Amino acid sequence: MASQCLIVFKFLALISLLSLCSASRLLNTPPLDDSQDQLLRYHNGALLHGTIAVNLIWYGNFKPSQRAIVADFITSLSASPPTQPSVAAWWKAIEKYYHLAGSKTSSSSLSLYLGKQLLDDTYSLGKSLSQKQIVQLASRGDQKNAINVVLTAADVTVDGFCVNRCGTHGSKSALVKGKNNKFAYIWVGNSESQCPGYCAWPFHQPIYGPQSPPLIAPNNDVGLDGIVMNLGGLLAGTATNPFGNGFYQGPSTAPLEAASACPGVYAKGAYPGYAGDLLVDPASGASYNAHGANGRKYLLPAIYDPSTSKCSTLV
């Protein structure tokens, strides 16, 4: 299997696990600082480019309203609403990595769109999954020009889930029309009933550290709003380090990437235990930092800006 990176958006830092990379937020660990030796280095590998489908593979029981939250998020990446700040503006920050890669990549642009949605609500592989089974599920999607996203329901356990990660991203080789091809995949779990304080903070009390009151989730679903936060960061890592030799810092087995370099940061003024000075919906009291399609609001992680060596936020 091609190299893979496991990314967790839990509270504030990162720990390695075997030959995989996982991020675990620690309250007393600051985000990446501004020193030059902290820049994410380009390792001359391919970045995702061109027009890429994001296929959603729903494993387990998800309500249609829950599926719509994520589907609208994917649509929002390329469809900027009139109200700013937007999900599309957040995603545009990824372009700086392509400009830095320059002629070493075959294209300087990436466009994502919502592809197929596959439902497996019969739990065909059971309710306890290994990483190998996650890749098996991801392989059900298109195996060319695609990112296949596996989303597991709240009653599904996955190796390492809630222990040292909330999601993973990686790649797999596949034979497409007689030619060897690689496709990218992502897995994110719904943490609502297993570890919302670990994978859905700040919409739930953290499992340790400062116990600030939880914020109200913008889509009124702690588990799904948590999925979007983690999925956003994993998409950023997938685009800029899809095959383990793109932009990252540290060892390839435990790299910091575009979003995991800024753990726990969602707005200006963030510090351990505080997500930052977020926008608040006056009607619902929900906290967010990005507007999306169909009137949606989302909370998305900061993206490390390689041109300024700082974590960049929308607000």
Tab-separated table of C-alpha atoms in Angstrom:
chain	number	residue	atom	x	y	z
A	1	MET	CA	0.000	0.000	0.000
A	2	ALA	CA	1.191	3.520	-0.720
A	3	SER	CA	2.297	5.670	2.185
A	4	GLN	CA	-0.482	6.990	4.303
A	5	CYS	CA	-0.985	9.642	6.930
A	6	LEU	CA	-3.420	9.340	9.797
A	7	ILE	CA	-4.589	12.701	11.026
A	8	VAL	CA	-6.512	13.378	14.172
A	9	PHE	CA	-8.054	16.672	15.098
A	10	LYS	CA	-8.341	16.149	18.860
A	11	PHE	CA	-6.974	18.858	21.057
A	12	LEU	CA	-3.537	20.278	20.470
A	13	ALA	CA	-0.468	18.201	19.152
A	14	LEU	CA	0.727	15.000	17.557
A	15	ILE	CA	1.978	11.522	18.441
A	16	SER	CA	3.244	8.850	16.100
A	17	LEU	CA	1.907	5.343	15.783
A	18	LEU	CA	4.016	2.623	14.159
A	19	SER	CA	4.552	3.488	10.489
A	20	LEU	CA	1.556	5.844	10.421
A	21	CYS	CA	1.173	9.477	11.376
A	22	SER	CA	-1.496	10.498	13.838
A	23	ALA	CA	-2.236	13.775	15.532
A	24	SER	CA	-3.467	14.100	19.072
A	25	ARG	CA	-4.160	17.500	20.588
A	26	LEU	CA	-2.384	18.210	23.849
A	27	LEU	CA	-3.419	21.232	25.879
A	28	ASN	CA	0.071	22.423	26.750
A	29	THR	CA	1.532	22.121	23.252
A	30	PRO	CA	1.472	25.302	21.119
A	31	PRO	CA	0.770	25.254	17.385
A	32	LEU	CA	3.588	25.430	14.890
A	33	ASP	CA	5.640	28.591	15.483
A	34	ASP	CA	6.943	31.137	13.007
A	35	SER	CA	10.597	30.114	12.854
A	36	GLN	CA	12.006	29.340	9.427
A	37	ASP	CA	12.940	25.778	10.357
A	38	GLN	CA	9.261	25.071	10.980
A	39	LEU	CA	8.202	25.604	7.361
A	40	LEU	CA	6.446	22.676	5.757
A	41	ARG	CA	8.976	21.400	3.246
A	42	TYR	CA	8.086	20.225	-0.249
A	43	HIS	CA	9.435	16.723	-0.902
A	44	ASN	CA	8.996	16.924	-4.686
A	45	GLY	CA	6.119	14.482	-4.896
A	46	ALA	CA	2.909	14.801	-6.887
A	47	LEU	CA	0.024	16.882	-5.574
A	48	LEU	CA	-3.575	16.235	-6.493
A	49	HIS	CA	-4.434	18.298	-9.555
A	50	GLY	CA	-7.115	18.841	-12.122
A	51	THR	CA	-10.794	18.070	-11.530
A	52	ILE	CA	-11.273	15.531	-8.757
A	53	ALA	CA	-14.503	13.884	-7.581
A	54	VAL	CA	-15.081	13.567	-3.856
A	55	ASN	CA	-17.101	10.379	-3.439
A	56	LEU	CA	-18.864	9.809	-0.114
A	57	ILE	CA	-19.151	6.240	1.159
A	58	TRP	CA	-21.593	6.161	4.073
A	59	TYR	CA	-21.070	3.142	6.300
A	60	GLY	CA	-23.781	2.518	8.854
A	61	ASN	CA	-26.886	4.433	9.799
A	62	PHE	CA	-26.919	8.091	8.744
A	63	LYS	CA	-30.065	10.167	8.427
A	64	PRO	CA	-30.627	11.976	5.113
A	65	SER	CA	-30.309	15.269	6.991
A	66	GLN	CA	-26.881	14.195	8.253
A	67	ARG	CA	-25.703	13.186	4.800
A	68	ALA	CA	-26.820	16.589	3.508
A	69	ILE	CA	-24.525	18.394	5.978
A	70	VAL	CA	-21.426	16.756	4.518
A	71	ALA	CA	-22.621	16.831	0.903
A	72	ASP	CA	-23.264	20.565	1.163
A	73	PHE	CA	-19.791	21.036	2.648
A	74	ILE	CA	-18.147	19.331	-0.332
A	75	THR	CA	-20.234	21.441	-2.714
A	76	SER	CA	-19.217	24.557	-0.774
A	77	LEU	CA	-15.517	24.015	-1.540
A	78	SER	CA	-16.032	25.297	-5.078
A	79	ALA	CA	-19.273	27.289	-4.797
A	80	SER	CA	-18.740	30.577	-2.998
A	81	PRO	CA	-21.938	32.006	-1.435
A	82	PRO	CA	-22.596	35.765	-1.438
A	83	THR	CA	-21.975	35.882	2.316
A	84	GLN	CA	-18.374	35.832	3.453
A	85	PRO	CA	-16.231	34.352	4.910
A	86	SER	CA	-16.910	31.212	2.916
A	87	VAL	CA	-15.815	27.588	2.729
A	88	ALA	CA	-14.531	28.325	-0.787
A	89	ALA	CA	-12.326	31.137	0.564
A	90	TRP	CA	-10.957	28.743	3.196
A	91	TRP	CA	-10.106	26.153	0.533
A	92	LYS	CA	-8.452	28.787	-1.670
A	93	ALA	CA	-5.614	28.960	0.882
A	94	ILE	CA	-4.449	25.586	-0.474
A	95	GLU	CA	-3.488	27.267	-3.773
A	96	LYS	CA	-0.345	28.692	-2.158
A	97	TYR	CA	1.101	25.208	-1.902
A	98	TYR	CA	0.609	24.673	-5.628
A	99	HIS	CA	2.321	27.965	-6.425
A	100	LEU	CA	5.283	26.945	-4.285
A	101	ALA	CA	5.532	23.576	-6.028
A	102	GLY	CA	5.649	25.430	-9.361
A	103	SER	CA	6.722	23.499	-12.430
A	104	LYS	CA	7.415	20.375	-10.384
A	105	THR	CA	3.721	19.528	-10.524
A	106	SER	CA	1.806	18.732	-13.687
A	107	SER	CA	-0.846	21.309	-12.850
A	108	SER	CA	-1.089	24.301	-10.560
A	109	SER	CA	-4.795	23.935	-9.888
A	110	LEU	CA	-7.192	21.589	-8.140
A	111	SER	CA	-10.958	21.597	-8.404
A	112	LEU	CA	-13.100	19.360	-6.195
A	113	TYR	CA	-16.725	18.471	-6.802
A	114	LEU	CA	-19.283	16.227	-5.123
A	115	GLY	CA	-19.207	12.862	-6.869
A	116	LYS	CA	-21.078	9.677	-6.047
A	117	GLN	CA	-22.667	8.824	-2.712
A	118	LEU	CA	-22.670	5.137	-1.815
A	119	LEU	CA	-24.749	3.846	1.104
A	120	ASP	CA	-23.942	0.755	3.175
A	121	ASP	CA	-26.508	0.885	5.954
A	122	THR	CA	-26.465	-2.907	6.422
A	123	TYR	CA	-22.992	-2.855	8.021
A	124	SER	CA	-21.735	-5.349	5.436
A	125	LEU	CA	-18.333	-5.654	7.147
A	126	GLY	CA	-19.662	-5.572	10.694
A	127	LYS	CA	-19.534	-2.846	13.313
A	128	SER	CA	-15.861	-3.179	14.205
A	129	LEU	CA	-13.498	-2.276	11.372
A	130	SER	CA	-9.755	-2.537	10.798
A	131	GLN	CA	-7.744	-0.090	8.712
A	132	LYS	CA	-7.575	-2.746	6.007
A	133	GLN	CA	-11.369	-2.813	5.901
A	134	ILE	CA	-11.473	0.993	5.697
A	135	VAL	CA	-9.327	0.789	2.548
A	136	GLN	CA	-11.615	-1.977	1.268
A	137	LEU	CA	-14.597	0.335	1.686
A	138	ALA	CA	-12.727	3.229	0.068
A	139	SER	CA	-12.008	1.020	-2.941
A	140	ARG	CA	-15.725	0.905	-3.714
A	141	GLY	CA	-15.479	4.434	-5.081
A	142	ASP	CA	-13.900	5.512	-8.342
A	143	GLN	CA	-10.226	4.622	-8.519
A	144	LYS	CA	-9.120	7.431	-10.806
A	145	ASN	CA	-9.397	11.211	-10.407
A	146	ALA	CA	-11.127	10.708	-7.071
A	147	ILE	CA	-10.903	11.119	-3.339
A	148	ASN	CA	-13.010	8.393	-1.757
A	149	VAL	CA	-14.267	9.419	1.679
A	150	VAL	CA	-15.449	6.697	4.057
A	151	LEU	CA	-17.689	8.000	6.843
A	152	THR	CA	-18.519	5.569	9.660
A	153	ALA	CA	-21.617	5.904	11.828
A	154	ALA	CA	-21.649	6.572	15.561
A	155	ASP	CA	-22.084	2.878	16.434
A	156	VAL	CA	-19.087	1.718	14.366
A	157	THR	CA	-15.696	1.230	15.998
A	158	VAL	CA	-12.487	1.499	13.978
A	159	ASP	CA	-8.953	0.556	15.003
A	160	GLY	CA	-7.449	3.545	16.803
A	161	PHE	CA	-10.637	5.629	16.663
A	162	CYS	CA	-10.986	7.778	19.782
A	163	VAL	CA	-7.666	6.376	21.050
A	164	ASN	CA	-5.216	8.236	18.862
A	165	ARG	CA	-7.140	9.489	15.829
A	166	CYS	CA	-10.460	10.758	14.523
A	167	GLY	CA	-9.716	10.086	10.862
A	168	THR	CA	-7.074	9.055	8.367
A	169	HIS	CA	-5.963	9.814	4.858
A	170	GLY	CA	-3.828	7.820	2.483
A	171	SER	CA	-3.643	6.359	-0.992
A	172	LYS	CA	-3.949	3.005	-2.684
A	173	SER	CA	-2.707	1.586	-5.964
A	174	ALA	CA	-5.319	0.172	-8.304
A	175	LEU	CA	-5.392	-1.248	-11.807
A	176	VAL	CA	-7.580	0.929	-14.049
A	177	LYS	CA	-8.005	-0.203	-17.671
A	178	GLY	CA	-4.768	-2.144	-17.503
A	179	LYS	CA	-2.766	0.772	-16.082
A	180	ASN	CA	-1.507	1.184	-12.530
A	181	ASN	CA	-3.158	4.137	-10.836
A	182	LYS	CA	-3.290	5.654	-7.362
A	183	PHE	CA	-6.378	7.063	-5.739
A	184	ALA	CA	-6.608	9.008	-2.504
A	185	TYR	CA	-8.904	8.084	0.337
A	186	ILE	CA	-10.058	9.540	3.649
A	187	TRP	CA	-11.839	8.019	6.604
A	188	VAL	CA	-13.616	9.990	9.359
A	189	GLY	CA	-15.766	8.574	12.141
A	190	ASN	CA	-18.839	10.009	13.854
A	191	SER	CA	-17.619	10.491	17.419
A	192	GLU	CA	-20.914	11.612	18.968
A	193	SER	CA	-21.433	8.550	21.185
A	194	GLN	CA	-17.827	7.367	21.524
A	195	CYS	CA	-15.575	10.386	22.100
A	196	PRO	CA	-17.129	13.770	21.278
A	197	GLY	CA	-14.754	15.465	23.712
A	198	TYR	CA	-11.867	14.064	21.723
A	199	CYS	CA	-13.005	14.432	18.099
A	200	ALA	CA	-15.789	17.036	18.202
A	201	TRP	CA	-14.309	19.713	20.480
A	202	PRO	CA	-15.205	22.600	20.798
A	203	PHE	CA	-18.799	21.372	20.410
A	204	HIS	CA	-18.402	19.121	23.448
A	205	GLN	CA	-16.551	19.333	26.745
A	206	PRO	CA	-12.943	18.221	26.222
A	207	ILE	CA	-11.893	14.943	27.828
A	208	TYR	CA	-9.059	16.736	29.604
A	209	GLY	CA	-7.601	20.212	30.050
A	210	PRO	CA	-9.494	23.489	30.535
A	211	GLN	CA	-13.198	22.788	30.827
A	212	SER	CA	-14.720	25.701	28.956
A	213	PRO	CA	-18.433	25.424	28.135
A	214	PRO	CA	-18.991	23.657	24.798
A	215	LEU	CA	-20.025	25.757	21.817
A	216	ILE	CA	-23.266	25.237	19.920
A	217	ALA	CA	-22.725	23.292	16.694
A	218	PRO	CA	-23.758	25.259	13.561
A	219	ASN	CA	-25.746	22.359	12.085
A	220	ASN	CA	-27.108	21.278	15.461
A	221	ASP	CA	-25.350	17.914	15.206
A	222	VAL	CA	-22.214	17.495	17.316
A	223	GLY	CA	-21.165	14.301	15.541
A	224	LEU	CA	-21.606	15.590	11.984
A	225	ASP	CA	-20.183	19.040	12.681
A	226	GLY	CA	-17.207	17.214	14.165
A	227	ILE	CA	-16.942	15.103	11.016
A	228	VAL	CA	-16.817	18.261	8.876
A	229	MET	CA	-14.033	19.782	10.998
A	230	ASN	CA	-11.903	16.665	10.685
A	231	LEU	CA	-12.790	16.056	7.042
A	232	GLY	CA	-11.774	19.614	6.154
A	233	GLY	CA	-8.329	19.174	7.656
A	234	LEU	CA	-7.884	15.772	6.040
A	235	LEU	CA	-8.860	17.160	2.634
A	236	ALA	CA	-6.173	19.841	3.050
A	237	GLY	CA	-3.618	17.152	3.889
A	238	THR	CA	-4.775	14.960	1.020
A	239	ALA	CA	-4.451	17.747	-1.542
A	240	THR	CA	-0.963	18.840	-0.439
A	241	ASN	CA	0.504	15.485	0.618
A	242	PRO	CA	-1.572	12.801	-1.119
A	243	PHE	CA	1.118	10.144	-1.518
A	244	GLY	CA	3.446	10.842	1.397
A	245	ASN	CA	5.982	12.903	-0.538
A	246	GLY	CA	4.307	16.303	-0.871
A	247	PHE	CA	4.298	19.126	1.679
A	248	TYR	CA	4.966	18.149	5.262
A	249	GLN	CA	7.363	18.613	8.133
A	250	GLY	CA	9.040	15.983	10.246
A	251	PRO	CA	9.381	12.265	9.517
A	252	SER	CA	7.269	10.875	6.703
A	253	THR	CA	5.819	8.352	9.146
A	254	ALA	CA	4.446	11.124	11.361
A	255	PRO	CA	4.267	14.338	9.333
A	256	LEU	CA	2.734	17.682	10.140
A	257	GLU	CA	0.587	18.808	7.218
A	258	ALA	CA	-1.349	21.862	6.062
A	259	ALA	CA	-4.027	21.663	8.773
A	260	SER	CA	-2.462	19.407	11.429
A	261	ALA	CA	0.301	22.030	11.750
A	262	CYS	CA	-2.320	24.291	13.362
A	263	PRO	CA	-4.138	22.017	15.848
A	264	GLY	CA	-6.959	23.519	17.873
A	265	VAL	CA	-6.881	26.849	16.000
A	266	TYR	CA	-10.122	28.016	14.378
A	267	ALA	CA	-9.990	31.818	14.669
A	268	LYS	CA	-7.791	34.665	15.800
A	269	GLY	CA	-7.034	34.721	19.504
A	270	ALA	CA	-7.012	30.914	19.834
A	271	TYR	CA	-5.059	29.354	22.663
A	272	PRO	CA	-5.092	25.925	24.363
A	273	GLY	CA	-8.680	25.250	25.383
A	274	TYR	CA	-10.079	28.179	23.358
A	275	ALA	CA	-10.931	27.837	19.671
A	276	GLY	CA	-10.617	31.570	18.945
A	277	ASP	CA	-12.912	34.537	18.409
A	278	LEU	CA	-15.517	32.821	16.256
A	279	LEU	CA	-18.604	34.206	14.579
A	280	VAL	CA	-21.875	33.539	16.402
A	281	ASP	CA	-25.270	33.101	14.760
A	282	PRO	CA	-27.594	35.557	16.544
A	283	ALA	CA	-30.615	33.308	16.032
A	284	SER	CA	-29.221	29.940	17.152
A	285	GLY	CA	-26.183	30.962	19.182
A	286	ALA	CA	-24.073	28.547	17.111
A	287	SER	CA	-20.375	29.231	16.571
A	288	TYR	CA	-18.828	29.033	13.105
A	289	ASN	CA	-16.231	30.591	10.814
A	290	ALA	CA	-17.429	29.794	7.289
A	291	HIS	CA	-20.587	30.116	5.207
A	292	GLY	CA	-21.438	27.320	2.806
A	293	ALA	CA	-23.946	26.184	0.220
A	294	ASN	CA	-27.668	26.143	0.956
A	295	GLY	CA	-27.291	28.560	3.858
A	296	ARG	CA	-25.009	26.225	5.811
A	297	LYS	CA	-22.483	27.350	8.388
A	298	TYR	CA	-19.381	25.367	9.305
A	299	LEU	CA	-16.390	25.426	11.633
A	300	LEU	CA	-13.134	24.740	9.781
A	301	PRO	CA	-9.546	24.417	11.046
A	302	ALA	CA	-6.795	26.942	10.390
A	303	ILE	CA	-4.526	26.277	7.403
A	304	TYR	CA	-0.775	26.744	7.705
A	305	ASP	CA	0.266	29.522	5.320
A	306	PRO	CA	3.654	28.593	3.831
A	307	SER	CA	4.238	32.155	2.622
A	308	THR	CA	3.960	33.703	6.083
A	309	SER	CA	4.863	30.723	8.301
A	310	LYS	CA	1.678	31.347	10.275
A	311	CYS	CA	-1.633	29.608	10.838
A	312	SER	CA	-4.207	31.350	8.677
A	313	THR	CA	-7.841	31.627	9.775
A	314	LEU	CA	-10.924	33.027	8.082
A	315	VAL	CA	-11.873	35.187	11.066
